[in-house]
CSV table of N, CA and C in Angstrom, one decimal:
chain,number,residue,atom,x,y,z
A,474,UNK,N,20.1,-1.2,25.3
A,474,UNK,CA,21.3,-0.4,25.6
A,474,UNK,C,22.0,-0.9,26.9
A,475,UNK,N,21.4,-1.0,28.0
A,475,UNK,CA,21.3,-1.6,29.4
A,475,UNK,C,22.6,-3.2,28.9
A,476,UNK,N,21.8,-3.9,28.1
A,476,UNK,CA,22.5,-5.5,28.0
A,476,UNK,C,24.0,-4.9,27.0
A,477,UNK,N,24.0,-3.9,26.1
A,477,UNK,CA,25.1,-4.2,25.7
A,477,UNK,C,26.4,-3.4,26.6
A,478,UNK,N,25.7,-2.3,27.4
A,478,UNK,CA,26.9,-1.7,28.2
A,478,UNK,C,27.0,-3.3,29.3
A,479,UNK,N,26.2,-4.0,29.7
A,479,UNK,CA,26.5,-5.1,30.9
A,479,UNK,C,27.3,-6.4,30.2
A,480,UNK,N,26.9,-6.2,28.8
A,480,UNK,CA,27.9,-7.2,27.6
A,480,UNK,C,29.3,-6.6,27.9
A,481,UNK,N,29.7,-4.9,27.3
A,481,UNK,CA,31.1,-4.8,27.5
A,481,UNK,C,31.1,-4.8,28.4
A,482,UNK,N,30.6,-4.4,29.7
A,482,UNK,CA,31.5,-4.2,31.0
A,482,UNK,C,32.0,-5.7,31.6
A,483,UNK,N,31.4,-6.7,31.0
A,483,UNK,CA,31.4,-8.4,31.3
A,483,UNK,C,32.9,-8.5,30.5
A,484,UNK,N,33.0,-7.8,29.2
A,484,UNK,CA,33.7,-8.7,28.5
A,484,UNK,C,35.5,-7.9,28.7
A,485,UNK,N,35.2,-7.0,29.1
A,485,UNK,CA,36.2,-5.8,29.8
A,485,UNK,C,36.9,-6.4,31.2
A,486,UNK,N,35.9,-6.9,31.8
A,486,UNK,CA,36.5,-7.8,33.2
A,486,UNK,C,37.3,-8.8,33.1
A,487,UNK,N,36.6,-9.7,31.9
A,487,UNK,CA,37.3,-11.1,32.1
A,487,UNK,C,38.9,-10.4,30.9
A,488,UNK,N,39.3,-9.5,31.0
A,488,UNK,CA,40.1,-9.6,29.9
A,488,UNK,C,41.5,-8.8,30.5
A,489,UNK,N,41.2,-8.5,31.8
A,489,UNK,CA,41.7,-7.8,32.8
A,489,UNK,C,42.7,-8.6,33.3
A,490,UNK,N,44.3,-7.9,33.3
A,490,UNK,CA,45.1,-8.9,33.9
A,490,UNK,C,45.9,-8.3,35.2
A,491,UNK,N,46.5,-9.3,36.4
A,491,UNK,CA,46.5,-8.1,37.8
A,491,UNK,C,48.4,-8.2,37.2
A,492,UNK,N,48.4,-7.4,37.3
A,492,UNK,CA,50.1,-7.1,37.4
A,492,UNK,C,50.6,-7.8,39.0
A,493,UNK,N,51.9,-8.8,38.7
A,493,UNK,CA,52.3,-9.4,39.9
A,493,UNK,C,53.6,-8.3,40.7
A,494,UNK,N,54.3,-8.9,41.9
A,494,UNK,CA,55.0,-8.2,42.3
A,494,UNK,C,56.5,-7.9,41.5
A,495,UNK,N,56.6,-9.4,40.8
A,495,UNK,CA,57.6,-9.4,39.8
A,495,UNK,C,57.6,-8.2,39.0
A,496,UNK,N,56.6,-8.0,38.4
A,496,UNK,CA,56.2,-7.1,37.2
A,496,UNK,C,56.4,-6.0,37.7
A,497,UNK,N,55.8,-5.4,38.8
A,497,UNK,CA,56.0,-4.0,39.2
A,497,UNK,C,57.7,-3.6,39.8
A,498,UNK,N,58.6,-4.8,40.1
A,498,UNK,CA,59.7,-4.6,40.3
A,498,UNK,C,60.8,-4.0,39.5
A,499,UNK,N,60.3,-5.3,38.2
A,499,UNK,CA,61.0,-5.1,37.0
A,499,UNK,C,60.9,-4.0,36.2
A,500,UNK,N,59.8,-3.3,36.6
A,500,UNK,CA,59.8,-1.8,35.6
A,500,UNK,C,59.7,-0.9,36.4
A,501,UNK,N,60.1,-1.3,37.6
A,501,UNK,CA,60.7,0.5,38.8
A,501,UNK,C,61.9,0.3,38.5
A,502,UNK,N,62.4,-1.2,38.2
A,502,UNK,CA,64.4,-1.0,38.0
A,502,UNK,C,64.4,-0.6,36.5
A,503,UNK,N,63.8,-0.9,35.4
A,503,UNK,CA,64.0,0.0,34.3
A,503,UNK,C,63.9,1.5,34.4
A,504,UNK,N,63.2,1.5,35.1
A,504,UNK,CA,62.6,3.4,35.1
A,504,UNK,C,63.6,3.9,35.9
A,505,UNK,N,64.5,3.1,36.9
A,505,UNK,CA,65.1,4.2,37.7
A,505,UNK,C,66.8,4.1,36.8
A,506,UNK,N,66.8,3.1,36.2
A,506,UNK,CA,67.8,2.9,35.1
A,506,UNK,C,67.9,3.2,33.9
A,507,UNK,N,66.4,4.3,33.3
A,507,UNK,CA,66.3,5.4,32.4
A,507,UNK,C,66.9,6.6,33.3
A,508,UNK,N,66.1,6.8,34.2
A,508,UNK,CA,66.2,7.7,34.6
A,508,UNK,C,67.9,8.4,35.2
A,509,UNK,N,69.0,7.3,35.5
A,509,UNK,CA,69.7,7.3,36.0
A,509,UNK,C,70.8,7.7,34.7
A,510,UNK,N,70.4,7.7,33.7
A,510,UNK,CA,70.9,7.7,31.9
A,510,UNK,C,70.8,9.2,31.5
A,511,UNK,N,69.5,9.7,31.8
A,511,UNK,CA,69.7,10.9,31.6
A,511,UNK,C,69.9,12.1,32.5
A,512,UNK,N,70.7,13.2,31.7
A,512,UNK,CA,71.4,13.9,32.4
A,512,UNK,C,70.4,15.2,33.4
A,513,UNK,N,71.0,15.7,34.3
A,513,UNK,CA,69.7,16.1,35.7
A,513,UNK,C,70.3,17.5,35.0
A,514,UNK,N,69.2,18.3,35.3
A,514,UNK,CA,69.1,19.9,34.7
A,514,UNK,C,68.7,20.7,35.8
A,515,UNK,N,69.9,21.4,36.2
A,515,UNK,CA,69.6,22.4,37.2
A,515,UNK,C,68.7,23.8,36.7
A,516,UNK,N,67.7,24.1,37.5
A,516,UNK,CA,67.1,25.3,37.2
A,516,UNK,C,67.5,25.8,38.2
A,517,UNK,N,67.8,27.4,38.2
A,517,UNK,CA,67.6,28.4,39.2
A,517,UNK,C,66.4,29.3,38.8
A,518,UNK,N,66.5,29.8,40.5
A,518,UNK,CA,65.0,30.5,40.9
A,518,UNK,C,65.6,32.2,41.0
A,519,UNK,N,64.9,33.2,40.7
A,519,UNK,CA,65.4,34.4,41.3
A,519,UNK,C,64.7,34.7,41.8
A,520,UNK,N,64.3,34.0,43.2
A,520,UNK,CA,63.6,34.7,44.3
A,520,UNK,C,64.5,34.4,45.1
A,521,UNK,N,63.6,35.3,46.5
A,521,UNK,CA,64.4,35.4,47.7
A,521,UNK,C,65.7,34.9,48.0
A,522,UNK,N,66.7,35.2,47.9
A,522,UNK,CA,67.7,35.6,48.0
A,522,UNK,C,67.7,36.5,49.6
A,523,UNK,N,69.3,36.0,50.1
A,523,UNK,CA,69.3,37.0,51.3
A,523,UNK,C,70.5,37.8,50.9
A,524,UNK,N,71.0,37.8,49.8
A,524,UNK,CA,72.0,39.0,49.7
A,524,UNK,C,71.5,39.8,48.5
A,525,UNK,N,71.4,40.7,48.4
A,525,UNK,CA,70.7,41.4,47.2
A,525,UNK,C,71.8,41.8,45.4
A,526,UNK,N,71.2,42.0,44.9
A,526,UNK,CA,72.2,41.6,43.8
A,526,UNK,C,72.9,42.9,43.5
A,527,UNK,N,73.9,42.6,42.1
A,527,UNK,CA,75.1,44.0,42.6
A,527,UNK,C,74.7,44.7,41.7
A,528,UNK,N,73.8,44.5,40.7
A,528,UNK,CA,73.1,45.0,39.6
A,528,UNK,C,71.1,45.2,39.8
A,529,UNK,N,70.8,46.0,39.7
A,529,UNK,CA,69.4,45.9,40.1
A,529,UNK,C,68.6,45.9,38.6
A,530,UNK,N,67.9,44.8,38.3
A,530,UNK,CA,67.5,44.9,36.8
A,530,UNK,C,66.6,45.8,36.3
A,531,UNK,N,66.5,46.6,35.2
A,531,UNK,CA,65.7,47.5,34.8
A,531,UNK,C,64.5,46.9,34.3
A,532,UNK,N,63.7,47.9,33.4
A,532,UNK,CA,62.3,47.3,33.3
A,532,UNK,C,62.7,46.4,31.8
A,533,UNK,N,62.1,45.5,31.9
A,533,UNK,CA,62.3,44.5,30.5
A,533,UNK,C,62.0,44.8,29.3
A,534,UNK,N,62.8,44.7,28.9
A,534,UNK,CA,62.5,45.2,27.1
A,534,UNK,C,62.0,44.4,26.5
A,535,UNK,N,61.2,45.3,25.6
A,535,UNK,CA,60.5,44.2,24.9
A,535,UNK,C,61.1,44.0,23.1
A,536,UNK,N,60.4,42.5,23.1
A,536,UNK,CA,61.1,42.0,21.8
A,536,UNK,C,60.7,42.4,20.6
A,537,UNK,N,61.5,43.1,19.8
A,537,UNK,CA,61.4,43.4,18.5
A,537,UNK,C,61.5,42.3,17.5
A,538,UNK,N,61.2,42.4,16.4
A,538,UNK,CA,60.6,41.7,15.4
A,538,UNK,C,62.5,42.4,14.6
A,539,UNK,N,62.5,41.5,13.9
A,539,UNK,CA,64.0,41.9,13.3
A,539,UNK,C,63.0,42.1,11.6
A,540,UNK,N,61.8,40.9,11.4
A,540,UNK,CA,61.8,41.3,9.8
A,540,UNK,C,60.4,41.9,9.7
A,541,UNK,N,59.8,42.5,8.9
A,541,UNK,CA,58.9,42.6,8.7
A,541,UNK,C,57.5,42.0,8.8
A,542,UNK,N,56.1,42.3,9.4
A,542,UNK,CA,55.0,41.1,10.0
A,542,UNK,C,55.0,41.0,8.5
A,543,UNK,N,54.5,39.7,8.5
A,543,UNK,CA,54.2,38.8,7.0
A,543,UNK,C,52.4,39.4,7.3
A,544,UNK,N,51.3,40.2,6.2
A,544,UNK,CA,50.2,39.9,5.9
A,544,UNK,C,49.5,38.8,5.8
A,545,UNK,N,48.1,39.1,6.1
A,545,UNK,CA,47.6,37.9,6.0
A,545,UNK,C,47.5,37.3,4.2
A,546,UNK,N,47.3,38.4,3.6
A,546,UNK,CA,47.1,38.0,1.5
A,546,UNK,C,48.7,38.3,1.3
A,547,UNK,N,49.8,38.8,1.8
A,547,UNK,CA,50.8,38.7,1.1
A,547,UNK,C,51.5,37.5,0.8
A,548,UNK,N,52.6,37.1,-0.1
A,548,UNK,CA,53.3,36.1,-0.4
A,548,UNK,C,53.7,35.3,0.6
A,549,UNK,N,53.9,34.2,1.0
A,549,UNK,CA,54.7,33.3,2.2
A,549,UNK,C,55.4,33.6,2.0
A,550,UNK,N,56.6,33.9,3.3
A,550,UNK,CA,57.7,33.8,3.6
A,550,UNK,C,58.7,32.4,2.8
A,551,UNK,N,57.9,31.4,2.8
A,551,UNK,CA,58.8,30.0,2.8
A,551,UNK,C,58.8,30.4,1.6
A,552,UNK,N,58.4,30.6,0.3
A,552,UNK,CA,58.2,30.4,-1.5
A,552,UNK,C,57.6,29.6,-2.1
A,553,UNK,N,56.9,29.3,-1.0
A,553,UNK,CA,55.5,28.5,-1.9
A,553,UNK,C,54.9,29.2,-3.0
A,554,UNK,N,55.1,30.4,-2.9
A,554,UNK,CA,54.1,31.0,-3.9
A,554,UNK,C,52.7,31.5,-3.7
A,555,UNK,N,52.1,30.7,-2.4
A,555,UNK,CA,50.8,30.8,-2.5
A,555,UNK,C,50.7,32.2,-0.7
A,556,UNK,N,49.4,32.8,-1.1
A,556,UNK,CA,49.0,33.5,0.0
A,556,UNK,C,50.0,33.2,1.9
A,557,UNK,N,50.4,33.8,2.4
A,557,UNK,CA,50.4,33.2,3.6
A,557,UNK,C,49.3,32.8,4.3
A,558,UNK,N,48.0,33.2,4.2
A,558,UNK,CA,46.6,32.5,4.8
A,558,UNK,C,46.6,31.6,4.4
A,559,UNK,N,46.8,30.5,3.5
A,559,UNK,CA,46.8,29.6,2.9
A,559,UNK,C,47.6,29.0,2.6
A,560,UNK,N,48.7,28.9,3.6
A,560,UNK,CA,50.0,28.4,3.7
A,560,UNK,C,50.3,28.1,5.1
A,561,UNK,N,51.2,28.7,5.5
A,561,UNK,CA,52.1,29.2,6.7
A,561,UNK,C,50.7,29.4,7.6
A,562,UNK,N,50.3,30.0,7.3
A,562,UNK,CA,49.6,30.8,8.0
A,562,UNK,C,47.8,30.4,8.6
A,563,UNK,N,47.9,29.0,7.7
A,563,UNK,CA,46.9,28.7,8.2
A,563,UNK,C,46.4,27.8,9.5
A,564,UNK,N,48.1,27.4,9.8
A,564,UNK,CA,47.7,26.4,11.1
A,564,UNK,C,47.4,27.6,12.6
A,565,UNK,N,47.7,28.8,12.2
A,565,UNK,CA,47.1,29.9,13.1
A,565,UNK,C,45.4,29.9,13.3
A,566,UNK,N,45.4,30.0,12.4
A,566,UNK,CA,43.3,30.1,12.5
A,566,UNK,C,42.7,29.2,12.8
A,567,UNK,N,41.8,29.6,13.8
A,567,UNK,CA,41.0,28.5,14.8
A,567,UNK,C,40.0,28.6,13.9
């Protein structure tokens, strides 16, 4: 076991290539020339703030379901026909 991990680690080394300075130049100017392509996405934060707001927000509602929970033995939603456990519903179950 000894000779074949010192076999790959031999044959791993010689197969190893060093990246030159050219090489690392050439793909920081691609990357900053992707990057320069796509568009920058502002987030905001709502913290600290030094003016306080003109609306003080209430406690958060919570989200309703608009259609009825699908069972685990009832029909799928999509019309497969078959069980939702055994459809839809199976990429849920660990």
């Amino acid at each position: 076991m000894m000779a074949a991990i010192s076999r790959n680690l031999c044959t791993k080394l010689y197969q190893v290539q060093v990246a030159t300075d050219e090489s690392e130049a050439a793909a920081r100017q691609m990357a900053e020339k992707a990057a320069a392509k796509r568009p920058r996405q502002m987030v905001e934060s709502g913290g600290g703030s030094a003016q306080a707001p003109a609306e003080e927000p209430g406690k958060p509602q919570p989200v309703r379901r608009e259609a009825d929970k699908v069972g685990r033995n009832d029909p799928c939603p999509c019309g497969s026909g078959k069980k939702y456990k055994k459809c839809c519903g199976a990429s849920l179950q660990t």
